[in-house]
């Protein structure tokens, strides 16, 4: 019988090129989203390097764990992961939400973190799909995503 540790080890044991591709894609994605969030004054990281800790050290391993699962399952688990991240980011003030931003105006300030978590949970199924397609194109291999 497989343990959770066996599952994690199996999911994280992948081609190093796949991990590198995840890191490049997610880092780029994170930098663009942090820039966009600051430009339209929705939210941003307190420090630029948090893109590395959030997108690479947090989101890449979660994406690897979720790859191969159905879209809705990836989204559901991603929602839990992003809910914790969003809650922590604003609770510890490592993320900055601009006052009276667009999301506050549309959904109310009390729903800001929830809205962010609902949106960013899409990163896992979309990221897995996109990285899988890129990996297949670049290396002519299936990535089991």
mmCIF file of C-alpha atoms in Angstrom:
data_model
loop_
_atom_site.group_PDB
_atom_site.id
_atom_site.type_symbol
_atom_site.label_atom_id
_atom_site.label_comp_id
_atom_site.label_asym_id
_atom_site.label_seq_id
_atom_site.Cartn_x
_atom_site.Cartn_y
_atom_site.Cartn_z
ATOM 1 C CA UNK A 1 0.000 0.000 0.000
ATOM 2 C CA UNK A 2 1.294 3.445 -0.979
ATOM 3 C CA UNK A 3 1.833 6.022 1.715
ATOM 4 C CA UNK A 4 1.507 9.759 1.236
ATOM 5 C CA UNK A 5 5.306 9.944 1.347
ATOM 6 C CA UNK A 6 5.519 7.467 -1.549
ATOM 7 C CA UNK A 7 3.015 9.570 -3.511
ATOM 8 C CA UNK A 8 4.986 12.782 -2.905
ATOM 9 C CA UNK A 9 8.305 11.147 -3.785
ATOM 10 C CA UNK A 10 6.850 9.723 -7.007
ATOM 11 C CA UNK A 11 5.308 13.048 -8.055
ATOM 12 C CA UNK A 12 8.483 15.035 -7.323
ATOM 13 C CA UNK A 13 10.806 12.589 -9.092
ATOM 14 C CA UNK A 14 10.687 14.051 -12.587
ATOM 15 C CA UNK A 15 13.014 15.094 -15.389
ATOM 16 C CA UNK A 16 15.195 18.001 -14.219
ATOM 17 C CA UNK A 17 14.344 19.821 -17.452
ATOM 18 C CA UNK A 18 10.676 19.742 -16.461
ATOM 19 C CA UNK A 19 11.488 21.312 -13.097
ATOM 20 C CA UNK A 20 13.634 23.962 -14.795
ATOM 21 C CA UNK A 21 10.814 24.706 -17.230
ATOM 22 C CA UNK A 22 8.341 25.092 -14.352
ATOM 23 C CA UNK A 23 10.761 27.469 -12.612
ATOM 24 C CA UNK A 24 11.295 29.617 -15.711
ATOM 25 C CA UNK A 25 7.592 29.760 -16.574
ATOM 26 C CA UNK A 26 6.387 30.391 -13.020
ATOM 27 C CA UNK A 27 9.100 32.959 -12.267
ATOM 28 C CA UNK A 28 8.242 34.862 -15.455
ATOM 29 C CA UNK A 29 4.533 34.559 -14.705
ATOM 30 C CA UNK A 30 5.101 35.800 -11.160
ATOM 31 C CA UNK A 31 7.179 38.794 -12.234
ATOM 32 C CA UNK A 32 4.552 39.817 -14.803
ATOM 33 C CA UNK A 33 1.703 39.422 -12.310
ATOM 34 C CA UNK A 34 3.576 41.354 -9.601
ATOM 35 C CA UNK A 35 4.314 44.131 -12.107
ATOM 36 C CA UNK A 36 0.698 44.144 -13.340
ATOM 37 C CA UNK A 37 -0.696 44.182 -9.787
ATOM 38 C CA UNK A 38 1.484 47.191 -8.956
ATOM 39 C CA UNK A 39 0.698 49.023 -12.223
ATOM 40 C CA UNK A 40 -3.073 48.780 -11.803
ATOM 41 C CA UNK A 41 -2.709 49.189 -8.035
ATOM 42 C CA UNK A 42 -4.428 45.995 -6.940
ATOM 43 C CA UNK A 43 -1.700 44.258 -4.933
ATOM 44 C CA UNK A 44 2.020 43.514 -4.967
ATOM 45 C CA UNK A 45 4.684 41.711 -3.020
ATOM 46 C CA UNK A 46 6.516 43.828 -0.471
ATOM 47 C CA UNK A 47 9.830 42.746 -2.052
ATOM 48 C CA UNK A 48 10.389 41.585 -5.655
ATOM 49 C CA UNK A 49 12.288 38.476 -4.557
ATOM 50 C CA UNK A 50 9.121 37.101 -2.979
ATOM 51 C CA UNK A 51 8.248 36.000 -6.513
ATOM 52 C CA UNK A 52 10.985 33.374 -6.066
ATOM 53 C CA UNK A 53 9.738 32.114 -2.707
ATOM 54 C CA UNK A 54 6.079 32.126 -3.727
ATOM 55 C CA UNK A 55 6.123 31.027 -7.341
ATOM 56 C CA UNK A 56 9.159 28.717 -7.345
ATOM 57 C CA UNK A 57 9.530 27.330 -3.815
ATOM 58 C CA UNK A 58 5.796 27.136 -3.062
ATOM 59 C CA UNK A 59 3.845 26.875 -6.307
ATOM 60 C CA UNK A 60 6.184 24.677 -8.386
ATOM 61 C CA UNK A 61 6.205 21.765 -5.890
ATOM 62 C CA UNK A 62 2.427 22.020 -5.473
ATOM 63 C CA UNK A 63 2.008 22.025 -9.247
ATOM 64 C CA UNK A 64 4.165 18.913 -9.516
ATOM 65 C CA UNK A 65 2.077 17.204 -6.845
ATOM 66 C CA UNK A 66 -1.174 18.104 -8.614
ATOM 67 C CA UNK A 67 -0.115 17.300 -12.185
ATOM 68 C CA UNK A 68 -2.095 14.570 -13.829
ATOM 69 C CA UNK A 69 -5.186 15.175 -11.700
ATOM 70 C CA UNK A 70 -8.427 16.418 -13.308
ATOM 71 C CA UNK A 71 -8.759 20.194 -13.788
ATOM 72 C CA UNK A 72 -11.397 20.566 -11.064
ATOM 73 C CA UNK A 73 -9.312 18.568 -8.570
ATOM 74 C CA UNK A 74 -6.216 20.667 -9.261
ATOM 75 C CA UNK A 75 -8.304 23.801 -8.840
ATOM 76 C CA UNK A 76 -9.826 22.591 -5.553
ATOM 77 C CA UNK A 77 -6.465 21.682 -4.020
ATOM 78 C CA UNK A 78 -4.985 24.840 -5.513
ATOM 79 C CA UNK A 79 -7.685 26.867 -3.804
ATOM 80 C CA UNK A 80 -6.619 25.479 -0.435
ATOM 81 C CA UNK A 81 -2.952 26.182 -1.189
ATOM 82 C CA UNK A 82 -3.628 29.713 -2.428
ATOM 83 C CA UNK A 83 -6.049 30.454 0.391
ATOM 84 C CA UNK A 84 -3.304 29.691 2.904
ATOM 85 C CA UNK A 85 -0.774 31.718 0.904
ATOM 86 C CA UNK A 86 -3.056 34.736 0.500
ATOM 87 C CA UNK A 87 -4.091 34.650 4.154
ATOM 88 C CA UNK A 88 -0.474 34.468 5.290
ATOM 89 C CA UNK A 89 0.718 37.120 2.858
ATOM 90 C CA UNK A 90 -1.741 39.727 4.066
ATOM 91 C CA UNK A 91 -1.687 38.650 7.725
ATOM 92 C CA UNK A 92 2.119 38.923 7.902
ATOM 93 C CA UNK A 93 2.113 41.970 5.624
ATOM 94 C CA UNK A 94 4.487 40.402 3.104
ATOM 95 C CA UNK A 95 1.976 41.359 0.429
ATOM 96 C CA UNK A 96 0.502 44.805 -0.004
ATOM 97 C CA UNK A 97 -3.067 45.420 -1.131
ATOM 98 C CA UNK A 98 -3.604 48.927 -2.461
ATOM 99 C CA UNK A 99 -6.403 50.771 -0.642
ATOM 100 C CA UNK A 100 -9.684 50.974 -2.555
ATOM 101 C CA UNK A 101 -8.307 48.815 -5.400
ATOM 102 C CA UNK A 102 -10.446 47.425 -8.227
ATOM 103 C CA UNK A 103 -11.187 44.180 -6.386
ATOM 104 C CA UNK A 104 -12.252 46.103 -3.279
ATOM 105 C CA UNK A 105 -14.541 48.230 -5.412
ATOM 106 C CA UNK A 106 -16.163 45.249 -7.123
ATOM 107 C CA UNK A 107 -16.266 42.699 -4.326
ATOM 108 C CA UNK A 108 -15.784 44.636 -1.080
ATOM 109 C CA UNK A 109 -12.609 44.862 0.978
ATOM 110 C CA UNK A 110 -13.673 41.863 3.080
ATOM 111 C CA UNK A 111 -13.644 39.623 0.015
ATOM 112 C CA UNK A 112 -10.249 40.694 -1.324
ATOM 113 C CA UNK A 113 -8.183 37.688 -0.164
ATOM 114 C CA UNK A 114 -10.926 35.280 -1.152
ATOM 115 C CA UNK A 115 -11.085 36.792 -4.629
ATOM 116 C CA UNK A 116 -7.316 36.581 -4.964
ATOM 117 C CA UNK A 117 -7.297 32.935 -3.848
ATOM 118 C CA UNK A 118 -10.127 32.054 -6.244
ATOM 119 C CA UNK A 119 -8.230 33.654 -9.120
ATOM 120 C CA UNK A 120 -4.748 32.361 -8.331
ATOM 121 C CA UNK A 121 -5.957 28.790 -7.741
ATOM 122 C CA UNK A 122 -6.332 28.646 -11.529
ATOM 123 C CA UNK A 123 -2.536 28.805 -11.771
ATOM 124 C CA UNK A 124 -2.202 25.126 -10.899
ATOM 125 C CA UNK A 125 -4.341 23.540 -13.623
ATOM 126 C CA UNK A 126 -3.423 26.214 -16.198
ATOM 127 C CA UNK A 127 0.260 26.128 -15.263
ATOM 128 C CA UNK A 128 0.386 22.347 -15.426
ATOM 129 C CA UNK A 129 -1.333 22.365 -18.805
ATOM 130 C CA UNK A 130 0.922 25.105 -20.223
ATOM 131 C CA UNK A 131 4.182 23.690 -18.898
ATOM 132 C CA UNK A 132 3.160 20.241 -20.122
ATOM 133 C CA UNK A 133 2.549 21.569 -23.623
ATOM 134 C CA UNK A 134 5.854 23.487 -23.625
ATOM 135 C CA UNK A 135 7.757 20.470 -22.333
ATOM 136 C CA UNK A 136 6.241 18.267 -25.012
ATOM 137 C CA UNK A 137 7.050 20.845 -27.711
ATOM 138 C CA UNK A 138 10.619 21.520 -26.558
ATOM 139 C CA UNK A 139 11.676 17.998 -25.665
ATOM 140 C CA UNK A 140 9.252 15.888 -27.732
ATOM 141 C CA UNK A 141 8.339 13.964 -24.599
ATOM 142 C CA UNK A 142 5.172 13.445 -22.639
ATOM 143 C CA UNK A 143 5.383 14.993 -19.183
ATOM 144 C CA UNK A 144 2.556 12.964 -17.594
ATOM 145 C CA UNK A 145 0.716 16.211 -16.914
#
